[in-house]
Amino acid sequence: MAKQNKVIFDPKAFLAKVGAGKTILQLRKNQHVFEQGDVANTVFYIQKGKVKLTVVSEQGKEAVVAILEPGHFFGEGCMNGHPLRIATTTAMEDCVITSITKEAMITTIHDEPKFSELFMTYLLTRNSRIEEDLIDQLFNSSERRLARLLLLLANFGKEGSPQAISPNISQETLAEMIGTTRSRVSHFMNKFRKLGLISYNGRIEVHNSLLSAVLHEKPQLRESD
């Protein structure tokens, strides 16, 4: 009797297809995936596009807390027992997003080690980023925080070549993410451009010289607020 080949589970292929507990969503720019206070019972995975996470305080002040890209999960708080969404998620451009019910996530994590590894790797990477962001807010000037954020948005340090930053990410958004004003961001962006650390061509191009300036604490990045 011929031996049957076992089908190898591909977590990314699994996330790209409709199936039990899974739905593929097509979202337009500025459309909400979910809003702060909504019932939390699904996890989402970005196949294409960027998603912005914002939080509104009791006083009505809004802040951008993260920008998520393809390969990122979000809404995973429901896995930890959070009954309601603590943030609003908005498509920054046309997006393709996989919606997975909490029950389907639990089953797949239990049954498929490769999917569990993918999800755990994302969670560990996200937690490391949160720790780094906290240290950044506590100890670095707003100018240095902006430089680090631009490097992150351009994917410095990740596989492949650095990417241009989408024009959908405005100076107001950058200001909210680093905890300063838009005018300060504008001042720093002009300064970075004059120093040759970045350039504008419809999108923001981040140069290796900005990474060098951050790593070696060049004088232009030592200015305090």
CSV table of N, CA and C in Angstrom, one decimal, residues 19-167:
chain,number,residue,atom,x,y,z
A,19,GLY,N,-12.3,29.8,6.3
A,19,GLY,CA,-12.5,28.5,6.9
A,19,GLY,C,-13.3,28.5,8.1
A,20,ALA,N,-13.4,27.4,8.9
A,20,ALA,CA,-14.2,27.4,10.1
A,20,ALA,C,-13.7,28.5,11.1
A,21,GLY,N,-14.5,29.4,11.4
A,21,GLY,CA,-14.2,30.5,12.3
A,21,GLY,C,-13.3,31.6,11.7
A,22,LYS,N,-13.1,31.5,10.4
A,22,LYS,CA,-12.3,32.5,9.8
A,22,LYS,C,-13.1,33.3,8.7
A,23,THR,N,-12.9,34.6,8.6
A,23,THR,CA,-13.5,35.4,7.6
A,23,THR,C,-12.4,36.4,7.0
A,24,ILE,N,-12.4,36.6,5.7
A,24,ILE,CA,-11.5,37.5,5.1
A,24,ILE,C,-12.2,38.9,4.9
A,25,LEU,N,-11.7,39.9,5.5
A,25,LEU,CA,-12.3,41.3,5.4
A,25,LEU,C,-11.5,42.1,4.4
A,26,GLN,N,-12.3,42.9,3.6
A,26,GLN,CA,-11.7,43.9,2.7
A,26,GLN,C,-12.1,45.2,3.3
A,27,LEU,N,-11.1,46.0,3.7
A,27,LEU,CA,-11.5,47.3,4.3
A,27,LEU,C,-10.9,48.4,3.5
A,28,ARG,N,-11.7,49.5,3.4
A,28,ARG,CA,-11.2,50.7,2.8
A,28,ARG,C,-10.5,51.6,3.7
A,29,LYS,N,-9.7,52.6,3.2
A,29,LYS,CA,-9.0,53.5,4.0
A,29,LYS,C,-10.0,54.3,4.9
A,30,ASN,N,-9.6,54.4,6.2
A,30,ASN,CA,-10.4,55.1,7.3
A,30,ASN,C,-11.6,54.3,7.8
A,31,GLN,N,-11.7,53.1,7.4
A,31,GLN,CA,-12.8,52.2,7.9
A,31,GLN,C,-12.3,51.6,9.2
A,32,HIS,N,-13.2,51.5,10.2
A,32,HIS,CA,-12.8,50.9,11.5
A,32,HIS,C,-12.9,49.4,11.4
A,33,VAL,N,-12.0,48.7,12.0
A,33,VAL,CA,-12.1,47.2,12.2
A,33,VAL,C,-13.0,47.0,13.4
A,34,PHE,N,-12.6,47.6,14.5
A,34,PHE,CA,-13.5,47.7,15.7
A,34,PHE,C,-13.2,48.9,16.4
A,35,GLU,N,-14.1,49.3,17.3
A,35,GLU,CA,-14.0,50.5,18.1
A,35,GLU,C,-13.9,50.3,19.6
A,36,GLN,N,-13.3,51.2,20.2
A,36,GLN,CA,-13.1,51.1,21.7
A,36,GLN,C,-14.4,50.9,22.4
A,37,GLY,N,-14.5,49.9,23.2
A,37,GLY,CA,-15.8,49.6,23.9
A,37,GLY,C,-16.6,48.5,23.2
A,38,ASP,N,-16.2,48.1,22.0
A,38,ASP,CA,-16.9,47.0,21.3
A,38,ASP,C,-16.7,45.6,22.0
A,39,VAL,N,-17.5,44.7,21.9
A,39,VAL,CA,-17.4,43.3,22.4
A,39,VAL,C,-16.1,42.7,21.8
A,40,ALA,N,-15.3,42.1,22.6
A,40,ALA,CA,-14.1,41.4,22.1
A,40,ALA,C,-14.2,39.9,22.1
A,41,ASN,N,-14.3,39.4,20.8
A,41,ASN,CA,-14.5,37.9,20.7
A,41,ASN,C,-13.8,37.4,19.5
A,42,THR,N,-12.9,38.2,18.8
A,42,THR,CA,-12.2,37.8,17.7
A,42,THR,C,-10.8,38.3,17.7
A,43,VAL,N,-9.9,37.6,17.0
A,43,VAL,CA,-8.5,38.1,16.8
A,43,VAL,C,-8.4,38.4,15.3
A,44,PHE,N,-7.5,39.4,14.9
A,44,PHE,CA,-7.4,39.8,13.5
A,44,PHE,C,-5.9,39.6,13.1
A,45,TYR,N,-5.7,39.3,11.8
A,45,TYR,CA,-4.4,39.2,11.3
A,45,TYR,C,-4.3,40.0,10.0
A,46,ILE,N,-3.3,40.8,9.8
A,46,ILE,CA,-3.2,41.7,8.6
A,46,ILE,C,-2.5,41.0,7.5
A,47,GLN,N,-3.2,40.8,6.4
A,47,GLN,CA,-2.6,40.3,5.2
A,47,GLN,C,-2.0,41.4,4.3
A,48,LYS,N,-2.7,42.5,4.3
A,48,LYS,CA,-2.3,43.6,3.4
A,48,LYS,C,-2.7,44.9,4.0
A,49,GLY,N,-1.8,45.9,3.9
A,49,GLY,CA,-2.2,47.2,4.4
A,49,GLY,C,-1.7,47.5,5.8
A,50,LYS,N,-2.0,48.7,6.3
A,50,LYS,CA,-1.6,49.2,7.6
A,50,LYS,C,-2.8,49.6,8.4
A,51,VAL,N,-2.8,49.3,9.7
A,51,VAL,CA,-3.9,49.6,10.7
A,51,VAL,C,-3.3,50.4,11.8
A,52,LYS,N,-4.1,51.4,12.2
A,52,LYS,CA,-3.7,52.4,13.3
A,52,LYS,C,-4.6,52.0,14.5
A,53,LEU,N,-3.9,51.9,15.7
A,53,LEU,CA,-4.6,51.7,16.9
A,53,LEU,C,-4.6,53.0,17.7
A,54,THR,N,-5.8,53.5,18.1
A,54,THR,CA,-5.9,54.7,18.9
A,54,THR,C,-6.7,54.5,20.1
A,55,VAL,N,-6.5,55.3,21.1
A,55,VAL,CA,-7.2,55.2,22.4
A,55,VAL,C,-7.7,56.6,22.8
A,56,VAL,N,-8.9,56.7,23.3
A,56,VAL,CA,-9.5,57.9,23.7
A,56,VAL,C,-9.6,57.9,25.2
A,57,SER,N,-9.1,58.9,25.9
A,57,SER,CA,-9.2,59.0,27.4
A,57,SER,C,-10.6,59.4,27.8
A,58,GLU,N,-10.8,59.4,29.1
A,58,GLU,CA,-12.1,59.8,29.6
A,58,GLU,C,-12.3,61.3,29.4
A,59,GLN,N,-11.2,62.0,29.2
A,59,GLN,CA,-11.3,63.5,29.0
A,59,GLN,C,-11.5,63.8,27.5
A,60,GLY,N,-11.5,62.7,26.6
A,60,GLY,CA,-11.7,62.9,25.2
A,60,GLY,C,-10.4,63.1,24.4
A,61,LYS,N,-9.3,62.9,25.0
A,61,LYS,CA,-8.0,63.1,24.3
A,61,LYS,C,-7.7,61.8,23.6
A,62,GLU,N,-7.4,61.9,22.3
A,62,GLU,CA,-7.0,60.7,21.5
A,62,GLU,C,-5.5,60.6,21.3
A,63,ALA,N,-5.0,59.4,21.3
A,63,ALA,CA,-3.6,59.1,21.1
A,63,ALA,C,-3.4,57.9,20.2
A,64,VAL,N,-2.5,58.0,19.3
A,64,VAL,CA,-2.1,56.8,18.5
A,64,VAL,C,-1.1,56.0,19.3
A,65,VAL,N,-1.4,54.7,19.5
A,65,VAL,CA,-0.5,53.9,20.3
A,65,VAL,C,0.3,52.9,19.5
A,66,ALA,N,-0.2,52.6,18.3
A,66,ALA,CA,0.6,51.7,17.4
A,66,ALA,C,0.1,51.8,16.0
A,67,ILE,N,1.1,51.5,15.1
A,67,ILE,CA,0.7,51.3,13.7
A,67,ILE,C,1.2,49.9,13.3
A,68,LEU,N,0.2,49.1,12.8
A,68,LEU,CA,0.4,47.7,12.6
A,68,LEU,C,0.5,47.4,11.0
A,69,GLU,N,1.3,46.4,10.7
A,69,GLU,CA,1.6,46.1,9.3
A,69,GLU,C,1.3,44.7,8.9
A,70,PRO,N,1.4,44.3,7.7
A,70,PRO,CA,1.2,42.9,7.3
A,70,PRO,C,2.0,41.9,8.2
A,71,GLY,N,1.4,40.8,8.6
A,71,GLY,CA,2.1,39.9,9.5
A,71,GLY,C,1.8,40.1,10.9
A,72,HIS,N,1.1,41.2,11.3
A,72,HIS,CA,0.8,41.5,12.7
A,72,HIS,C,-0.6,41.0,13.0
A,73,PHE,N,-0.7,40.5,14.3
A,73,PHE,CA,-2.0,40.2,14.8
A,73,PHE,C,-2.5,41.4,15.6
A,74,PHE,N,-3.8,41.6,15.9
A,74,PHE,CA,-4.3,42.5,16.8
A,74,PHE,C,-5.7,42.1,17.3
A,75,GLY,N,-6.1,42.7,18.4
A,75,GLY,CA,-7.3,42.2,19.1
A,75,GLY,C,-7.2,41.0,19.9
A,76,GLU,N,-5.9,40.6,20.2
A,76,GLU,CA,-5.6,39.3,20.9
A,76,GLU,C,-6.0,39.4,22.4
A,77,GLY,N,-6.4,40.6,22.9
A,77,GLY,CA,-6.8,40.8,24.2
A,77,GLY,C,-7.9,39.9,24.6
A,78,CYS,N,-8.8,39.5,23.7
A,78,CYS,CA,-9.9,38.7,24.0
A,78,CYS,C,-9.4,37.3,24.4
A,79,MET,N,-8.2,36.9,24.0
A,79,MET,CA,-7.7,35.6,24.4
A,79,MET,C,-7.3,35.6,25.9
A,80,ASN,N,-7.2,36.8,26.5
A,80,ASN,CA,-6.8,36.9,27.9
A,80,ASN,C,-8.0,37.3,28.7
A,81,GLY,N,-9.2,37.2,28.2
A,81,GLY,CA,-10.4,37.4,29.0
A,81,GLY,C,-10.9,38.8,28.9
A,82,HIS,N,-10.3,39.7,28.1
A,82,HIS,CA,-10.8,41.1,28.0
A,82,HIS,C,-12.2,41.0,27.3
A,83,PRO,N,-13.3,41.4,27.9
A,83,PRO,CA,-14.6,41.4,27.3
A,83,PRO,C,-14.8,42.5,26.3
A,84,LEU,N,-14.1,43.6,26.4
A,84,LEU,CA,-14.4,44.8,25.6
A,84,LEU,C,-13.1,45.2,24.9
A,85,ARG,N,-13.2,45.9,23.8
A,85,ARG,CA,-12.0,46.4,23.1
A,85,ARG,C,-11.5,47.7,23.9
A,86,ILE,N,-10.2,47.8,24.1
A,86,ILE,CA,-9.6,48.9,24.8
A,86,ILE,C,-9.1,50.0,23.8
A,87,ALA,N,-9.2,49.7,22.5
A,87,ALA,CA,-8.7,50.7,21.5
A,87,ALA,C,-9.6,50.6,20.3
A,88,THR,N,-9.4,51.6,19.4
A,88,THR,CA,-10.1,51.7,18.1
A,88,THR,C,-9.0,51.4,17.1
A,89,THR,N,-9.4,50.5,16.1
A,89,THR,CA,-8.5,50.2,15.0
A,89,THR,C,-9.1,50.7,13.7
A,90,THR,N,-8.2,51.4,12.9
A,90,THR,CA,-8.6,52.0,11.7
A,90,THR,C,-7.7,51.7,10.6
A,91,ALA,N,-8.2,51.4,9.4
A,91,ALA,CA,-7.4,51.1,8.2
A,91,ALA,C,-6.8,52.4,7.8
A,92,MET,N,-5.5,52.4,7.6
A,92,MET,CA,-4.8,53.6,7.1
A,92,MET,C,-4.7,53.7,5.6
A,93,GLU,N,-5.0,52.5,5.0
A,93,GLU,CA,-5.1,52.3,3.5
A,93,GLU,C,-6.0,51.1,3.3
A,94,ASP,N,-6.2,50.8,2.0
A,94,ASP,CA,-7.0,49.6,1.7
A,94,ASP,C,-6.3,48.4,2.3
A,95,CYS,N,-7.1,47.6,3.1
A,95,CYS,CA,-6.5,46.4,3.8
A,95,CYS,C,-7.2,45.1,3.5
A,96,VAL,N,-6.5,44.0,3.6
A,96,VAL,CA,-7.0,42.7,3.6
A,96,VAL,C,-6.7,42.1,5.0
A,97,ILE,N,-7.7,41.7,5.8
A,97,ILE,CA,-7.5,41.3,7.1
A,97,ILE,C,-8.3,40.0,7.4
A,98,THR,N,-7.7,39.1,8.1
A,98,THR,CA,-8.3,37.9,8.5
A,98,THR,C,-8.9,38.0,9.9
A,99,SER,N,-10.2,37.7,10.0
A,99,SER,CA,-10.9,37.7,11.3
A,99,SER,C,-11.0,36.2,11.8
A,100,ILE,N,-10.5,36.0,13.0
A,100,ILE,CA,-10.5,34.6,13.5
A,100,ILE,C,-11.3,34.6,14.9
A,101,THR,N,-12.2,33.8,15.1
A,101,THR,CA,-12.9,33.7,16.3
A,101,THR,C,-12.0,33.2,17.4
A,102,LYS,N,-12.3,33.6,18.6
A,102,LYS,CA,-11.5,33.2,19.8
A,102,LYS,C,-11.5,31.6,19.9
A,103,GLU,N,-12.6,31.0,19.6
A,103,GLU,CA,-12.7,29.5,19.7
A,103,GLU,C,-11.8,28.9,18.6
A,104,ALA,N,-11.7,29.5,17.4
A,104,ALA,CA,-10.9,28.9,16.3
A,104,ALA,C,-9.4,29.1,16.6
A,105,MET,N,-9.1,30.3,17.3
A,105,MET,CA,-7.7,30.5,17.7
A,105,MET,C,-7.3,29.5,18.7
A,106,ILE,N,-8.1,29.3,19.7
A,106,ILE,CA,-7.7,28.3,20.7
A,106,ILE,C,-7.5,26.9,20.2
A,107,THR,N,-8.4,26.5,19.3
A,107,THR,CA,-8.3,25.2,18.7
A,107,THR,C,-7.0,25.0,17.8
A,108,THR,N,-6.8,26.1,17.0
A,108,THR,CA,-5.6,26.0,16.1
A,108,THR,C,-4.3,26.1,16.9
A,109,ILE,N,-4.2,26.9,17.9
A,109,ILE,CA,-3.0,26.9,18.8
A,109,ILE,C,-2.8,25.6,19.4
A,110,HIS,N,-3.9,24.9,19.9
A,110,HIS,CA,-3.7,23.6,20.5
A,110,HIS,C,-3.3,22.5,19.5
A,111,ASP,N,-3.9,22.6,18.3
A,111,ASP,CA,-3.7,21.5,17.4
A,111,ASP,C,-2.5,21.7,16.4
A,112,GLU,N,-2.0,22.9,16.2
A,112,GLU,CA,-1.0,23.2,15.2
A,112,GLU,C,0.2,23.9,15.8
A,113,PRO,N,1.3,23.2,16.1
A,113,PRO,CA,2.5,23.8,16.7
A,113,PRO,C,3.0,24.9,15.9
A,114,LYS,N,3.0,24.8,14.6
A,114,LYS,CA,3.6,25.9,13.8
A,114,LYS,C,2.8,27.2,13.9
A,115,PHE,N,1.5,27.1,14.0
A,115,PHE,CA,0.7,28.3,14.2
A,115,PHE,C,0.9,28.8,15.6
A,116,SER,N,1.0,28.0,16.6
A,116,SER,CA,1.3,28.4,17.9
A,116,SER,C,2.6,29.1,18.0
A,117,GLU,N,3.6,28.6,17.3
A,117,GLU,CA,4.9,29.3,17.2
A,117,GLU,C,4.9,30.6,16.6
A,118,LEU,N,4.1,30.8,15.5
A,118,LEU,CA,4.0,32.1,14.8
A,118,LEU,C,3.3,33.1,15.7
A,119,PHE,N,2.2,32.7,16.4
A,119,PHE,CA,1.5,33.6,17.3
A,119,PHE,C,2.4,34.0,18.5
A,120,MET,N,3.1,33.0,19.1
A,120,MET,CA,3.9,33.3,20.3
A,120,MET,C,5.1,34.2,19.9
A,121,THR,N,5.6,34.0,18.7
A,121,THR,CA,6.7,34.9,18.3
A,121,THR,C,6.2,36.3,18.1
A,122,TYR,N,5.0,36.5,17.6
A,122,TYR,CA,4.5,37.8,17.5
A,122,TYR,C,4.3,38.4,18.9
A,123,LEU,N,3.7,37.7,19.8
A,123,LEU,CA,3.4,38.2,21.1
A,123,LEU,C,4.7,38.6,21.8
A,124,LEU,N,5.8,37.8,21.7
A,124,LEU,CA,7.0,38.1,22.4
A,124,LEU,C,7.7,39.3,21.7
A,125,THR,N,7.6,39.4,20.4
A,125,THR,CA,8.2,40.6,19.7
A,125,THR,C,7.4,41.9,20.1
A,126,ARG,N,6.1,41.8,20.2
A,126,ARG,CA,5.3,42.9,20.6
A,126,ARG,C,5.6,43.4,22.0
A,127,ASN,N,5.7,42.4,22.9
A,127,ASN,CA,6.0,42.8,24.3
A,127,ASN,C,7.4,43.5,24.4
A,128,SER,N,8.4,43.0,23.6
A,128,SER,CA,9.7,43.6,23.6
A,128,SER,C,9.6,45.1,23.1
A,129,ARG,N,8.8,45.3,22.1
A,129,ARG,CA,8.6,46.6,21.5
A,129,ARG,C,7.9,47.5,22.5
A,130,ILE,N,6.9,47.0,23.3
A,130,ILE,CA,6.3,47.8,24.3
A,130,ILE,C,7.3,48.2,25.4
A,131,GLU,N,8.2,47.3,25.8
A,131,GLU,CA,9.2,47.6,26.8
A,131,GLU,C,10.2,48.7,26.3
A,132,GLU,N,10.6,48.6,25.0
A,132,GLU,CA,11.5,49.5,24.4
A,132,GLU,C,10.8,50.9,24.3
A,133,ASP,N,9.5,50.9,23.9
A,133,ASP,CA,8.8,52.2,23.8
A,133,ASP,C,8.7,52.9,25.2
A,134,LEU,N,8.5,52.1,26.2
A,134,LEU,CA,8.4,52.7,27.6
A,134,LEU,C,9.7,53.3,28.0
A,135,ILE,N,10.8,52.6,27.7
A,135,ILE,CA,12.1,53.1,28.0
A,135,ILE,C,12.4,54.4,27.2
A,136,ASP,N,12.0,54.4,25.9
A,136,ASP,CA,12.1,55.5,25.0
A,136,ASP,C,11.4,56.7,25.6
A,137,GLN,N,10.2,56.5,26.0
A,137,GLN,CA,9.4,57.7,26.6
A,137,GLN,C,10.0,58.2,27.9
A,138,LEU,N,10.6,57.3,28.7
A,138,LEU,CA,11.1,57.7,30.0
A,138,LEU,C,12.4,58.4,29.9
A,139,PHE,N,13.3,58.0,29.0
A,139,PHE,CA,14.7,58.5,29.0
A,139,PHE,C,15.2,59.3,27.8
A,140,ASN,N,14.4,59.3,26.7
A,140,ASN,CA,14.9,60.0,25.5
A,140,ASN,C,14.1,61.2,25.2
A,141,SER,N,14.8,62.2,24.5
A,141,SER,CA,14.2,63.4,24.1
A,141,SER,C,13.2,63.1,23.0
A,142,SER,N,12.3,64.1,22.7
A,142,SER,CA,11.3,63.9,21.7
A,142,SER,C,12.0,63.8,20.3
A,143,GLU,N,13.1,64.4,20.1
A,143,GLU,CA,13.8,64.4,18.9
A,143,GLU,C,14.4,62.9,18.6
A,144,ARG,N,14.9,62.4,19.7
A,144,ARG,CA,15.5,61.0,19.5
A,144,ARG,C,14.3,60.0,19.4
A,145,ARG,N,13.2,60.2,20.1
A,145,ARG,CA,12.0,59.3,20.0
A,145,ARG,C,11.5,59.3,18.5
A,146,LEU,N,11.5,60.5,17.9
A,146,LEU,CA,11.0,60.6,16.5
A,146,LEU,C,12.0,59.9,15.6
A,147,ALA,N,13.3,60.0,15.8
A,147,ALA,CA,14.3,59.3,15.0
A,147,ALA,C,14.1,57.8,15.1
A,148,ARG,N,13.9,57.3,16.3
A,148,ARG,CA,13.7,55.9,16.5
A,148,ARG,C,12.4,55.4,15.8
A,149,LEU,N,11.3,56.2,16.0
A,149,LEU,CA,10.0,55.8,15.3
A,149,LEU,C,10.2,55.8,13.8
A,150,LEU,N,10.8,56.7,13.2
A,150,LEU,CA,11.0,56.7,11.8
A,150,LEU,C,11.8,55.5,11.3
A,151,LEU,N,12.8,55.1,12.1
A,151,LEU,CA,13.6,53.9,11.8
A,151,LEU,C,12.7,52.6,11.9
A,152,LEU,N,11.8,52.6,12.9
A,152,LEU,CA,10.9,51.4,13.0
A,152,LEU,C,9.9,51.4,11.9
A,153,LEU,N,9.3,52.5,11.5
A,153,LEU,CA,8.3,52.6,10.5
A,153,LEU,C,8.9,52.2,9.1
A,154,ALA,N,10.2,52.5,9.0
A,154,ALA,CA,10.9,52.2,7.7
A,154,ALA,C,11.5,50.8,7.7
A,155,ASN,N,11.2,50.0,8.8
A,155,ASN,CA,11.6,48.6,8.9
A,155,ASN,C,13.1,48.4,8.9
A,156,PHE,N,13.8,49.4,9.5
A,156,PHE,CA,15.3,49.1,9.7
A,156,PHE,C,15.5,48.0,10.7
A,157,GLY,N,16.4,47.1,10.5
A,157,GLY,CA,16.7,46.0,11.4
A,157,GLY,C,15.9,44.8,11.1
A,158,LYS,N,14.9,44.9,10.1
A,158,LYS,CA,14.2,43.7,9.7
A,158,LYS,C,14.7,43.1,8.4
A,159,GLU,N,14.2,41.9,8.1
A,159,GLU,CA,14.6,41.3,6.8
A,159,GLU,C,14.3,42.2,5.6
A,160,GLY,N,15.1,42.2,4.6
A,160,GLY,CA,14.9,43.0,3.4
A,160,GLY,C,15.4,44.4,3.6
A,161,SER,N,15.2,45.2,2.5
A,161,SER,CA,15.7,46.5,2.5
A,161,SER,C,14.7,47.5,3.2
A,162,PRO,N,15.2,48.6,3.8
A,162,PRO,CA,14.3,49.6,4.4
A,162,PRO,C,13.3,50.1,3.4
A,163,GLN,N,12.1,50.4,3.9
A,163,GLN,CA,11.0,50.9,3.0
A,163,GLN,C,10.7,52.3,3.2
A,164,ALA,N,10.2,53.0,2.2
A,164,ALA,CA,9.7,54.3,2.4
A,164,ALA,C,8.5,54.3,3.3
A,165,ILE,N,8.3,55.4,4.1
A,165,ILE,CA,7.2,55.5,5.0
A,165,ILE,C,6.0,56.1,4.3
A,166,SER,N,4.9,55.5,4.4
A,166,SER,CA,3.6,55.9,3.7
A,166,SER,C,3.2,57.3,4.0
A,167,PRO,N,2.8,58.1,3.0
A,167,PRO,CA,2.3,59.4,3.3
A,167,PRO,C,1.0,59.4,4.1
